[in-house]
Coordinates of C-alpha atoms and ligand atoms in Angstrom, one line a residue:
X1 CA -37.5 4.0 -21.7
X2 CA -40.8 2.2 -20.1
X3 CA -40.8 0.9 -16.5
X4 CA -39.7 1.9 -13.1
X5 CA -36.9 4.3 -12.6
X6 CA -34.8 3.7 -9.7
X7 CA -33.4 7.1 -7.9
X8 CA -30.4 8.5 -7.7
X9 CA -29.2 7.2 -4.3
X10 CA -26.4 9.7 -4.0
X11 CA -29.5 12.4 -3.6
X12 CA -29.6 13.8 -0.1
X13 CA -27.0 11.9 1.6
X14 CA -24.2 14.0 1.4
X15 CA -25.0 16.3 4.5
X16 CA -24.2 12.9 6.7
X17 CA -21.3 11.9 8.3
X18 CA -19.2 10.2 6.1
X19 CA -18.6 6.4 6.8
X20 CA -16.7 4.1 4.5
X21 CA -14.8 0.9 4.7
X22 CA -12.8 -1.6 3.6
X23 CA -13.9 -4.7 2.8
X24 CA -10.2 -7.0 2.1
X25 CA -11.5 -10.7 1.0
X26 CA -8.4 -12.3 2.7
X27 CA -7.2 -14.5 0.3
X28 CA -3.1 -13.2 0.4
X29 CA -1.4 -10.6 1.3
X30 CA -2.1 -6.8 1.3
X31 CA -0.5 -5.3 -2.1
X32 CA -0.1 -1.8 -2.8
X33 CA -2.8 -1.5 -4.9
X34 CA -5.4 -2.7 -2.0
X35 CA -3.7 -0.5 0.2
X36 CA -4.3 2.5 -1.5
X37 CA -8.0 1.6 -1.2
X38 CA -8.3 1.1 2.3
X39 CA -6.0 4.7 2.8
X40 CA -8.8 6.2 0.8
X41 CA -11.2 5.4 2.7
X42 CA -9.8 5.9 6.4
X43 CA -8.8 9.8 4.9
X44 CA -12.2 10.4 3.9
X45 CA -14.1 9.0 6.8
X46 CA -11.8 11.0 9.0
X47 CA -11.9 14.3 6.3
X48 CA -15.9 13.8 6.7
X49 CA -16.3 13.1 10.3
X50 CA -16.7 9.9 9.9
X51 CA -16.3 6.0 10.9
X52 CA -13.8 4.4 9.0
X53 CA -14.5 0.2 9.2
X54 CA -12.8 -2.6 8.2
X55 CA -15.0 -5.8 7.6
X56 CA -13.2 -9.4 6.4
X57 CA -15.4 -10.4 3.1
X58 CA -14.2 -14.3 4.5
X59 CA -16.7 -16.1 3.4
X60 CA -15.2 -18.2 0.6
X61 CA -13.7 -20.8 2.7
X62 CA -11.9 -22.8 0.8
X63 CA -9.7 -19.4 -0.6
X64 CA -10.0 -17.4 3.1
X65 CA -7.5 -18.2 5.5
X66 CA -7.2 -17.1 9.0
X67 CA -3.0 -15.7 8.5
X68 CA -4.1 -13.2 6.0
X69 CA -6.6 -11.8 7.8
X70 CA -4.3 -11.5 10.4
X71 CA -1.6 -10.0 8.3
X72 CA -3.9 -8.0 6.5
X73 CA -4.6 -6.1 10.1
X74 CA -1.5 -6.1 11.3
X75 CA -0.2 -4.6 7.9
X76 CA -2.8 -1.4 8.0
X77 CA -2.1 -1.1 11.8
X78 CA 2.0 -0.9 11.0
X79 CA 1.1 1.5 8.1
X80 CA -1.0 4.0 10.7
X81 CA -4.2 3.4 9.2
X82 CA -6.3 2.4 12.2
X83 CA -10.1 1.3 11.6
X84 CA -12.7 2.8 14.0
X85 CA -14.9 -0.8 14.1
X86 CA -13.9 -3.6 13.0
X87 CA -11.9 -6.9 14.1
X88 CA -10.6 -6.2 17.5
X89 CA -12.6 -3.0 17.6
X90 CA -16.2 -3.3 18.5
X91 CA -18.6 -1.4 17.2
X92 CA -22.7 -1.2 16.8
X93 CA -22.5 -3.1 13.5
X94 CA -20.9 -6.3 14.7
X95 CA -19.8 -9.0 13.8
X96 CA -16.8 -7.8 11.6
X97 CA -16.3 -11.6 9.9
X98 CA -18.6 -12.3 7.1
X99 CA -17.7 -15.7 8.1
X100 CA -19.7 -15.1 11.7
X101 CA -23.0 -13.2 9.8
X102 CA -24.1 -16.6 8.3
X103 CA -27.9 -15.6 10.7
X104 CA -28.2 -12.4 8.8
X105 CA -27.9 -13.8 6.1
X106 CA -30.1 -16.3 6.2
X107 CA -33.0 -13.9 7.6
X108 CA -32.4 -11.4 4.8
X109 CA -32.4 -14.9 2.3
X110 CA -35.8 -15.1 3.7
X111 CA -37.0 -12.2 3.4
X112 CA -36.2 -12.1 -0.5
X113 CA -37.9 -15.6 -0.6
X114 CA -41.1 -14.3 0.7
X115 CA -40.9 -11.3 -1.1
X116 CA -40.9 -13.3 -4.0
X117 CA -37.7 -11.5 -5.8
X118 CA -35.7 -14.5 -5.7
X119 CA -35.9 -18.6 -7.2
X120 CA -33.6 -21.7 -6.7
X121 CA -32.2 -22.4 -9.8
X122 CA -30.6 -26.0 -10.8
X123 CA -28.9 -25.3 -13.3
X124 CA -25.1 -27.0 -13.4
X125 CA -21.9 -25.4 -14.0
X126 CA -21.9 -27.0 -17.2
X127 CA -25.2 -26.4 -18.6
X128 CA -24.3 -22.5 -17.8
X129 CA -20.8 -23.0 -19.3
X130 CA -22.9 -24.3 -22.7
X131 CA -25.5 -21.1 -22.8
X132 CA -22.7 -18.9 -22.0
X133 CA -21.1 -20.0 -25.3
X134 CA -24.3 -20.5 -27.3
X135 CA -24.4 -16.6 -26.5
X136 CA -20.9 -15.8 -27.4
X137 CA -21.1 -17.4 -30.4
X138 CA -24.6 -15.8 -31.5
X139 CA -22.9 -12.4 -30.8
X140 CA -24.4 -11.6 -27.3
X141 CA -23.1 -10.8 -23.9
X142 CA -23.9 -13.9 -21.5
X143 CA -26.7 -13.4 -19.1
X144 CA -28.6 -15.7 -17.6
X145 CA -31.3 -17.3 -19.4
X146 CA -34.1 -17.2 -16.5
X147 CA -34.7 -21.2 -17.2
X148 CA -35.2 -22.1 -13.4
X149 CA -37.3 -18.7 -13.3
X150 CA -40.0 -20.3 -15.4
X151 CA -40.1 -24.2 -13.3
X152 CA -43.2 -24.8 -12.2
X153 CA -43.7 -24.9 -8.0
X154 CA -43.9 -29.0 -8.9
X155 CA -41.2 -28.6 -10.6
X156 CA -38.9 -27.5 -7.8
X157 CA -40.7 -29.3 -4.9
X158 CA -39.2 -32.7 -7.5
X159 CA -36.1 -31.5 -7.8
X160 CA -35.6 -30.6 -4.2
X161 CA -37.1 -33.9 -3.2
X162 CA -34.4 -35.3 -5.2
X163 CA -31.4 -33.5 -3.5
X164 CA -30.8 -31.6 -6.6
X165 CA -28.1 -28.9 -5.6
X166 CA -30.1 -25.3 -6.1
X167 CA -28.5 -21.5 -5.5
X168 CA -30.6 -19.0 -5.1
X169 CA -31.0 -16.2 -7.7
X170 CA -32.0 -12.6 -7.6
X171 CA -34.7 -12.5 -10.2
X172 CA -34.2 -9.0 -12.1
X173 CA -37.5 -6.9 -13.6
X174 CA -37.3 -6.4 -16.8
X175 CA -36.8 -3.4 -18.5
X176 CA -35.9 -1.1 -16.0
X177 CA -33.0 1.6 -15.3
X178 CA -31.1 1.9 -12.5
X179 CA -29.3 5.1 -12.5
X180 CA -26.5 6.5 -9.7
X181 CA -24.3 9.2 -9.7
X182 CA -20.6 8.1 -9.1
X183 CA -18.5 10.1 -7.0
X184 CA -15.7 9.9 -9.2
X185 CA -17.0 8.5 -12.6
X186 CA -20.1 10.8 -12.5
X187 CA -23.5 9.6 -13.8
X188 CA -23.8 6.1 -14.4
X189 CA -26.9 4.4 -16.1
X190 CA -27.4 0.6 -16.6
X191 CA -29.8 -1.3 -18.3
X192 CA -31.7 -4.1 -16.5
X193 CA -32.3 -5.8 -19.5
X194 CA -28.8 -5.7 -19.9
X195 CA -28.6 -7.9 -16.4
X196 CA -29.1 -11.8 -16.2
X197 CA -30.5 -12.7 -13.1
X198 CA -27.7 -13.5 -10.6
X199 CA -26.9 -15.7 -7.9
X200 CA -27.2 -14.8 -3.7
X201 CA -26.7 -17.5 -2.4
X202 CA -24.5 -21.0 -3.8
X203 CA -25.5 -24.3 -3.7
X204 CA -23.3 -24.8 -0.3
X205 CA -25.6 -21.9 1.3
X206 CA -22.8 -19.5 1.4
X207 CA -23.3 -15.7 -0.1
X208 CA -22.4 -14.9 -3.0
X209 CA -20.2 -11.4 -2.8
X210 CA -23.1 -9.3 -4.3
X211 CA -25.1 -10.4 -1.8
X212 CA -23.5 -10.2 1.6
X213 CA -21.2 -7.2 0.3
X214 CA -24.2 -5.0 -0.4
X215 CA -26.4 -5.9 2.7
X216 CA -23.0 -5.8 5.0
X217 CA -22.8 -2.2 3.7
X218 CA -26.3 -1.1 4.0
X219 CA -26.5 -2.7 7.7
X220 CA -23.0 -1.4 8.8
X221 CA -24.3 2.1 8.0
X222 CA -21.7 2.7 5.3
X223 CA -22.2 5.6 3.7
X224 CA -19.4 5.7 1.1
X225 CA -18.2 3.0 -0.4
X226 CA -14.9 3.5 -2.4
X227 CA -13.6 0.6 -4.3
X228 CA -12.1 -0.3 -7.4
X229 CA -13.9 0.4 -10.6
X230 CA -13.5 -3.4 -11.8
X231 CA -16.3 -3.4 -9.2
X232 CA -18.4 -0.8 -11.0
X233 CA -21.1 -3.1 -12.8
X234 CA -21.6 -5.0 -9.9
X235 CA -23.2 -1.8 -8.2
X236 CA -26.7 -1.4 -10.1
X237 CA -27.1 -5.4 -9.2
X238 CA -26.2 -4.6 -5.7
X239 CA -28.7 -1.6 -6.1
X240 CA -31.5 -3.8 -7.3
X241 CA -31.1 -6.3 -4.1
X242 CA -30.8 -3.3 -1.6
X243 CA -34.0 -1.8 -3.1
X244 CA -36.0 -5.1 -3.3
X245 CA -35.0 -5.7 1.0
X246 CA -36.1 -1.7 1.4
X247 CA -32.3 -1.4 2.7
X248 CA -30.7 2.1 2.4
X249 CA -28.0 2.7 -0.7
X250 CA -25.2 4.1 0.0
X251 CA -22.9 6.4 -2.3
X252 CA -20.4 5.1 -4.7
X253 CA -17.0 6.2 -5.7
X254 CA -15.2 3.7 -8.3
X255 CA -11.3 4.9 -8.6
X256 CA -9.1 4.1 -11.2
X257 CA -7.0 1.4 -11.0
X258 CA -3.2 1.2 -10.6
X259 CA -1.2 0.3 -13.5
X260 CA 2.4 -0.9 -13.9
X261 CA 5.1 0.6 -15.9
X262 CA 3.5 -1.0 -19.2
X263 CA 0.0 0.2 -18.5
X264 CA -1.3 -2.9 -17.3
X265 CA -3.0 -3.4 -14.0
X266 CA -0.6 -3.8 -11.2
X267 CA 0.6 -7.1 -10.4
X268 CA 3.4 -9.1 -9.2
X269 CA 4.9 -9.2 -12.9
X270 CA 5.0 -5.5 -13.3
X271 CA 6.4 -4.4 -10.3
X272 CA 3.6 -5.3 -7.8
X273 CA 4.8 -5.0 -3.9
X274 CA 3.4 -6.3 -0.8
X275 CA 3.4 -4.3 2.5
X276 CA 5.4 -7.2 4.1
X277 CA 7.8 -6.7 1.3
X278 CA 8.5 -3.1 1.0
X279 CA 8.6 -3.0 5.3
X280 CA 11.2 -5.9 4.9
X281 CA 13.3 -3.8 2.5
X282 CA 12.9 -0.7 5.1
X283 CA 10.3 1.3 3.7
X284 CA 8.5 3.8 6.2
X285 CA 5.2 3.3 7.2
X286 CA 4.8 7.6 6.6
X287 CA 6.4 7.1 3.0
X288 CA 3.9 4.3 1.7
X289 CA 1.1 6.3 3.0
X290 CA 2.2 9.7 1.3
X291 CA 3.0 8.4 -1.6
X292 CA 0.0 6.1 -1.8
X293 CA -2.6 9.3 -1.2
X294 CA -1.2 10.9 -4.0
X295 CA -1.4 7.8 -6.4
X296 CA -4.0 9.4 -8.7
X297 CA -5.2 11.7 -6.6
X298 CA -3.9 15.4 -6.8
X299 CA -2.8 17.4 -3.1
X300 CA -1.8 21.3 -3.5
X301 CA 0.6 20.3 -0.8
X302 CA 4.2 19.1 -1.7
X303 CA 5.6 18.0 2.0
X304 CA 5.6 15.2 3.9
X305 CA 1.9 14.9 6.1
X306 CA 0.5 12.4 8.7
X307 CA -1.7 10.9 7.8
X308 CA -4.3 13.3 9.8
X309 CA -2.6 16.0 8.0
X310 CA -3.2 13.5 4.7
X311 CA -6.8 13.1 5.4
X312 CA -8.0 17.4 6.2
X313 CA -6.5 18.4 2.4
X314 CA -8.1 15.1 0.6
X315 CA -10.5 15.4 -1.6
X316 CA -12.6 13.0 -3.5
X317 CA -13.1 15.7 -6.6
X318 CA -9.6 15.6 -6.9
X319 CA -9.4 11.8 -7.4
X320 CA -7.8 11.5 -10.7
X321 CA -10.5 9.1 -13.4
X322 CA -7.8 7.8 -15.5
X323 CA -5.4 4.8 -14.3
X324 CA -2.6 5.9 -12.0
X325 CA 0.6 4.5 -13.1
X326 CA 2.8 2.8 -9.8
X327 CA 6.4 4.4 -9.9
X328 CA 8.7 3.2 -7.7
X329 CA 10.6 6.3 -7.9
X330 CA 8.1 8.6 -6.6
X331 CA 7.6 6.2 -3.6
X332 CA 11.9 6.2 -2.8
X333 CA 11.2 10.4 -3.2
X334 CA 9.0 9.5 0.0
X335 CA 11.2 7.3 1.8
X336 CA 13.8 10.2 1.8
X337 CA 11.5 12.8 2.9
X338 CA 10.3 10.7 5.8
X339 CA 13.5 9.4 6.8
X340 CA 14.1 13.1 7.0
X341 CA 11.6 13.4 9.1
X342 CA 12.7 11.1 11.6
X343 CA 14.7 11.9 14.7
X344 CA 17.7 10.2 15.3
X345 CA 17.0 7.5 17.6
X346 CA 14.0 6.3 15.5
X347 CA 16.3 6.4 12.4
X348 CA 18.7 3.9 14.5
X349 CA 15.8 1.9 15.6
X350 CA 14.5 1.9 11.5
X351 CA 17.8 1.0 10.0
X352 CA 18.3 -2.1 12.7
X353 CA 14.9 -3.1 12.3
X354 CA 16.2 -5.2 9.2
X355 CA 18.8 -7.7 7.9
X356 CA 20.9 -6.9 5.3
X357 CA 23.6 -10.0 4.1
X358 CA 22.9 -12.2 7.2
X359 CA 23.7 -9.2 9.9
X360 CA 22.3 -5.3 11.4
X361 CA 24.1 -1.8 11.2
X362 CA 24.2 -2.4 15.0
X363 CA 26.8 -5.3 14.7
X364 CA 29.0 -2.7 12.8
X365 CA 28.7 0.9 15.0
X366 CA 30.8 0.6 18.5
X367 CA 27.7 0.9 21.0
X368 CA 28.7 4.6 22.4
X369 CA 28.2 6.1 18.4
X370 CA 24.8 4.6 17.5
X371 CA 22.9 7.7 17.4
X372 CA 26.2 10.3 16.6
X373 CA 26.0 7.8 13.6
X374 CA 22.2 7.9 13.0
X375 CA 22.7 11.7 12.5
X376 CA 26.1 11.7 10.8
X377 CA 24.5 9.6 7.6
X378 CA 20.6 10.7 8.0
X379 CA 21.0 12.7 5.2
X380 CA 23.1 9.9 3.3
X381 CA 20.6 7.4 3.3
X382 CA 17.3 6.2 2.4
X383 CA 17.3 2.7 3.0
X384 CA 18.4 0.7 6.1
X385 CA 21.3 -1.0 3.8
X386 CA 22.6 2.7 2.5
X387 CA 23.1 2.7 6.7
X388 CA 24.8 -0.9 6.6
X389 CA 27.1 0.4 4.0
X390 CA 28.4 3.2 5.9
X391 CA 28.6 1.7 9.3
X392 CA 31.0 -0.8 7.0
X393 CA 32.9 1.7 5.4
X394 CA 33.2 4.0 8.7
X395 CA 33.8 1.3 11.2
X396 CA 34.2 -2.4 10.0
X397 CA 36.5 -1.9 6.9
X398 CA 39.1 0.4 8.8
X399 CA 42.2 0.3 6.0
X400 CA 40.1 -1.3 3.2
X401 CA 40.4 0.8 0.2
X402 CA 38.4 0.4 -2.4
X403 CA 39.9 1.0 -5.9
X404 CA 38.9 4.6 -6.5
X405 CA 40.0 5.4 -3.0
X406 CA 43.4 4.2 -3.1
X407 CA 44.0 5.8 -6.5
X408 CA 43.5 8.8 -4.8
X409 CA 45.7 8.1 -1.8
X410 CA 48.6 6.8 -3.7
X411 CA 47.9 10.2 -5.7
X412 CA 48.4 12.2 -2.8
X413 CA 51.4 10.7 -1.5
X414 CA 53.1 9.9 2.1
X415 CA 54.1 13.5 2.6
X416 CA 50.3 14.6 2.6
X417 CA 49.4 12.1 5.3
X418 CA 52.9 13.1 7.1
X419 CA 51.6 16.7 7.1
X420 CA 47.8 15.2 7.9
X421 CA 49.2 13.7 11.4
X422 CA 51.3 16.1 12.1
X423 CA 49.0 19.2 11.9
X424 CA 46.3 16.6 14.1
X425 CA 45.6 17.5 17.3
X426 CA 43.2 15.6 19.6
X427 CA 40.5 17.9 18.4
X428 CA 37.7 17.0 16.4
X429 CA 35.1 19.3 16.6
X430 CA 36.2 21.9 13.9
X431 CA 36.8 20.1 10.8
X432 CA 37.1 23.9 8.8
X433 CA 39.8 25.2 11.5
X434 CA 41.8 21.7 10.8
X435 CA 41.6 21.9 6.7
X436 CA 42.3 25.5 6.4
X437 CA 45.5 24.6 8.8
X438 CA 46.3 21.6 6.9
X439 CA 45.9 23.1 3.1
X440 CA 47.8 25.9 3.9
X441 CA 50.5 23.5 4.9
X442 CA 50.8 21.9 1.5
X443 CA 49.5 24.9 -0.2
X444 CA 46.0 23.1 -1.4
X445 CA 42.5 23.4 -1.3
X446 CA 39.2 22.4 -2.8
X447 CA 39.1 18.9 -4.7
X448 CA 43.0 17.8 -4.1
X449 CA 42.4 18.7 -0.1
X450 CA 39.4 16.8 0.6
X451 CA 39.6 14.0 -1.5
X452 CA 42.4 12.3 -0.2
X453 CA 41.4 12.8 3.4
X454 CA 37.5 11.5 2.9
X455 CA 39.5 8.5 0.8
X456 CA 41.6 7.7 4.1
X457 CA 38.8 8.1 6.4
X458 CA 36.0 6.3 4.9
X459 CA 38.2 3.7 2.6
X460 CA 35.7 4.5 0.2
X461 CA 34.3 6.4 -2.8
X462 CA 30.9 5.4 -2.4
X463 CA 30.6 4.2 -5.7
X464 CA 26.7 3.5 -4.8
X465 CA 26.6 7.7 -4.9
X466 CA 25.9 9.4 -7.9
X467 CA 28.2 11.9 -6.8
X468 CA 30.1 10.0 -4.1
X469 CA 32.3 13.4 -3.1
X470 CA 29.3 15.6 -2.3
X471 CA 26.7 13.1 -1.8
X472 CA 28.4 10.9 1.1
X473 CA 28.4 12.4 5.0
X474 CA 29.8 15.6 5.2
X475 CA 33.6 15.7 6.1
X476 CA 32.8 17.2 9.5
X477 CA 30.5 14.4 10.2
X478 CA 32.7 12.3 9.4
X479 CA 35.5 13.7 11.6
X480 CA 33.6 14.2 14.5
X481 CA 32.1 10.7 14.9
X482 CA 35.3 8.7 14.4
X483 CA 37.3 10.3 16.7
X484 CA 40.9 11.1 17.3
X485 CA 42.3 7.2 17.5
X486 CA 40.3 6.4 14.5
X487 CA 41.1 9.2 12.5
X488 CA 45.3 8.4 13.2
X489 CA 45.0 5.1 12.5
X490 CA 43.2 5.9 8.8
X491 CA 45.9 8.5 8.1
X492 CA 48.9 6.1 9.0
X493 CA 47.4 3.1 7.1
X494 CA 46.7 5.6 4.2
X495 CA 50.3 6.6 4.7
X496 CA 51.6 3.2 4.9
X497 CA 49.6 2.6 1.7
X498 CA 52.0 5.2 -0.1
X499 CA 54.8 3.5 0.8
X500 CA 53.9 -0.3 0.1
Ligands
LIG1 N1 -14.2 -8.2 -1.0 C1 -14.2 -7.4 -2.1 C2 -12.8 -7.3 -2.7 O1 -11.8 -7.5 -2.0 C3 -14.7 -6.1 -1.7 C4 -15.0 -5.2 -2.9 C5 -15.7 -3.9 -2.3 O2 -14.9 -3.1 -1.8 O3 -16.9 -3.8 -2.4 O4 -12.7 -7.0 -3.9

C-alpha cells in the first residue's frame, strides 16, 4: 500500500543487552497472572545480561493507591524476584513513579505540540459515546472521527478562552503501515487507517497510558518489553508516538494470557490467587516461581531451580503462543518439591510462619523436638496445616483415636499391646530390631504388625492420606521422635482401650 512504511524496530537490537521491565499500575493486589509477567521479565534481563526494572504506571490517581504499590514490592521481593532499578533502587532512569515524571511529560507534550503531531480536542464523553455507536451501528469499528483535527486556530483559541476542557490527541497519518516483528507472536502488521487518533494527555493534564508507558520505556532504556497480548494493538500507536518524538523502539514480546479451568481469562471467579493469599496458605516463594516459569513456557529441565538457575535455561522461543491454562495442581507438585528442598529448620520456620484454626504447629511440638519433627514429617507434608495435623496427632491428641484407628486397636486386642510393652525397652533408635522382636513374639508380620502399633502411636489413620498406611511418617520416625515415655503411655491407653 501507498505511504510511509515504518521499520521493523526489532532489526538490529538484539546484539544489546537485554533490559525489560515491569510496569504494575497499582490499582490491587499482585495476582498470579501479573506475576508471571514480572518473573518473565526479571529471567530474561538476567538470561541476557541485562537490567531488570520495575516502574509504578501510578498515574491514575483516583484508582492508584500508595498500599499496593507497597504490597506490590514487597510481594516480588518475598517471591525472590528482585528489580535492578526501580523504587528503593536507584538507577540512571529515575524517577521510578509515573506519578513524580509529571516534567517529562510535560516537555515531551511540548515537543509533540511544536512538532505539530498532536491537537486539543473538545469533544465530551458523550458526544464520543454517540459516534462510537453511530459506527457500531453502520457496521464499523469506532475510531475517532478527527472533528477537533479540522477546528480552525480561532476555533480553539474560543474554546480555550471559554475554559472548555480539551485533551490532547495524537493525530495519526493516514494511510500508513506500521509493521514490527513480535518476539513471541511473530510479524505483526497494522493499518494506520485502521487507527483513530488517540488521546496523550486527559483533560485533567494527566497521561494517558500510551503515552507515558511508551516514552517511560524508550527513556528508561528498555529494551524488551514483555507484556500481555491484551496489550498488543496498543503497540503500533505507541510506535507512531515514539517515532513522531525520534525516541528509540524497543522490542516486543506479547505472551499469551492465563486462563482458568473453563478457558477464560484468569480471574478471581475461576480460581484466581493473590500472592498475599497463596503465602497466607503456606505456599513457598521457590514453588510459585517454578511453577510460574513454566506456565506456558516449555524448560527441558524437570527439577526444582532458583530462580538464577530459572533464568540461564529460559528462553523466549520457547514461550508457548496459545493461552496457558492455571492448574492448581501443578503449582501443589511445586510446593512439594520445594518443601523438599528445604532444610529442616527452614521447614519449622515455614510451617510456623502461619495460623491454622486460631493457633501454630509450635504450640503443639514440646520445644526440645521442633526440628526432630520438622524432619520426621518433611516428607508428609506440603502445606503448613499437613504439619498442624501431625504435631496434633503426634503430640496434642495423646489417646484420641480416631474411628479407623481404634477399629484397628480393638482388632488387635490387649494381649498385642501386653506383648508391645513387654518386649519395650528404653530404646528407640532401631524401630526394625524392635518389630522383628515383637512379631516374632505373636508370630505376625506385615499389615497386622504395623497397623495396630502406627494406630496406638499416632491415634490416627490419617484419613487426609490417600494411602494413610504408607503415606504418613515412617514408623521409625515415628518411634524415634516420641520417645520411650510417650510411646508407653500410647501402648497402655491402646491397651486400656481393649479392655473398656
Ligand atoms: N501499567 C500497564 C498494566 O499494568 C502496563 C502494561 C505494559 O506492560 O506495558 O497493564
Amino acid at each position: 500500500m501507498a505511504g510511509k512504511r515504518f521499520p521493523l524496530p526489532f532489526a538490529g537490537m538484539s546484539s544489546k543487552a537485554l533490559h525489560t521491565r515491569f510496569a504494575p499500575s497499582p490499582t490491587g493486589l499482585l495476582h498470579v497472572g501479573n506475576v508471571r509477567t514480572a518473573l518473565f521479565n526479571r529471567l530474561l534481563a538476567s538470561a541476557g545480561g541485562g537490567r531488570f526494572l520495575l516502574r509504578l504506571e501510578d498515574t491514575d490517581a483516583v484508582r492508584g493507591e500508595g498500599r499496593y504499590a507497597d504490597a506490590l514490592q514487597e510481594d516480588l521481593r518475598w517471591l525472590g524476584l528482585d528489580w535492578d532499578e526501580g523504587p528503593g533502587a536507584p538507577g540512571a532512569h529515575g524517577p521510578y513513579a509515573q506519578s513524580e515524571r509529571g516534567e517529562i511529560y510535560a516537555d515531551y507534550f511540548e515537543r509533540l505540540v511544536s512538532a505539530g503531531a498532536v491537537y486539543p480536542c473538545f469533544c465530551t464523553e458523550h458526544e464520543l459515546k454517540i459516534e462510537r455507536k453511530t459506527q457500531l451501528a453502520a457496521g464499523r469499528a469506532p475510531r475517532y472521527s478527527g472533528r477537533c483535527r479540522r477546528l480552525s486556530s480561532e476555533e480553539v483559541e474560543a474554546r480555550f478562552a471559554a475554559g472548555t476542557p480539551a485533551t490532547l490527541r495524537f493525530h495519526v497519518v493516514d494511510g500508513c503501515e506500521i509493521a514490527f516483528e513480535d518476539r513471541v507472536r511473530g510479524s505483526q502488521r497494522f493499518l494506520s487507517d485502521d487507527i483513530g487518533d488517540f488521546v496523550i494527555r486527559r483533560s485533567d493534564g494527566t497521561p494517558a497510558f500510551f503515552f507515558s508507558n511508551a516514552i517511560d520505556d524508550s527513556l528508561m532504556d528498555v529494551s524488551l518489553v514483555v507484556r500481555g497480548e491484551d496489550h498488543l494493538t496498543n503497540t503500533p500507536r505507541q510506535i507512531l508516538l515514539l517515532e513522531a518524538l525520534n525516541l528509540s523502539v524497543p522490542d516486543y514480546a506479547h505472551i499469551a494470557l492465563v486462563t482458568g479451568n473453563d478457558s477464560a481469562p484468569l480471574s478471581k471467579r475461576n480460581g484466581s490467587q493473590t500472592v498475599r493469599e497463596l503465602r497466607e496458605q503456606g505456599y513457598l516463594p521457590l514453588a510459585i516461581v517454578n511453577y510460574l516459569a513454566r506456565l506456558g513456557h516449555s524448560y527441558d529441565e524437570n527439577g526444582l531451580m532458583i530462580v538464577e538457575e530459572l533464568a540461564a535455561h529460559f528462553d523466549i522461543a520457547r514461550l508457548h503462543r496459545s493461552p496457558a491454562r492455571y492448574d492448581s495442581a501443578q503449582l501443589r507438585h511445586w510446593q512439594q518439591e520445594a518443601v523438599a528442598s528445604t532444610d529442616d529448620a527452614e521447614l519449622w520456620q515455614w510451617m510456623n510462619s502461619v495460623e491454622i484454626s486460631g493457633g501454630k504447629v509450635r504450640d503443639l511440638v514440646p520445644d526440645d523436638l521442633e526440628i526432630p519433627f520438622a524432619q520426621a514429617i518433611r516428607e508428609n507434608i506440603v502445606m503448613p496445616q499437613d504439619a498442624y495435623l501431625w504435631a496434633g496427632n503426634l503430640f496434642a491428641r495423646s489417646g484420641i483415636f480416631d474411628h479407623e484407628a481404634r477399629e484397628a486397636i480393638v482388632e488387635a486386642g490387649a494381649g498385642f499391646y501386653e506383648q508391645a510393652l513387654s518386649l519395650f525397652d528404653a530404646d528407640t533408635t532401631d524401630f526394625s530390631a524392635y518389630a522383628k522382636k515383637l512379631g516374632a513374639a505373636l508370630g505376625l508380620k506385615g499389615r497386622a504388625l504395623f497397623m495396630p502399633l502406627r494406630a496406638a502411636l499416632s491415634g490416627e489413620s490419617a484419613p487426609q492420606l490417600e494411602n494413610p498406611w504408607h503415606d504418613g511418617p515412617s514408623m521409625a520416625a515415628i518411634w524415634g521422635l516420641l520417645g520411650y515415655k510417650r510411646i508407653t503411655r500410647r501402648l497402655e491407653l491402646a491397651r486400656e482401650l481393649c479392655r473398656s
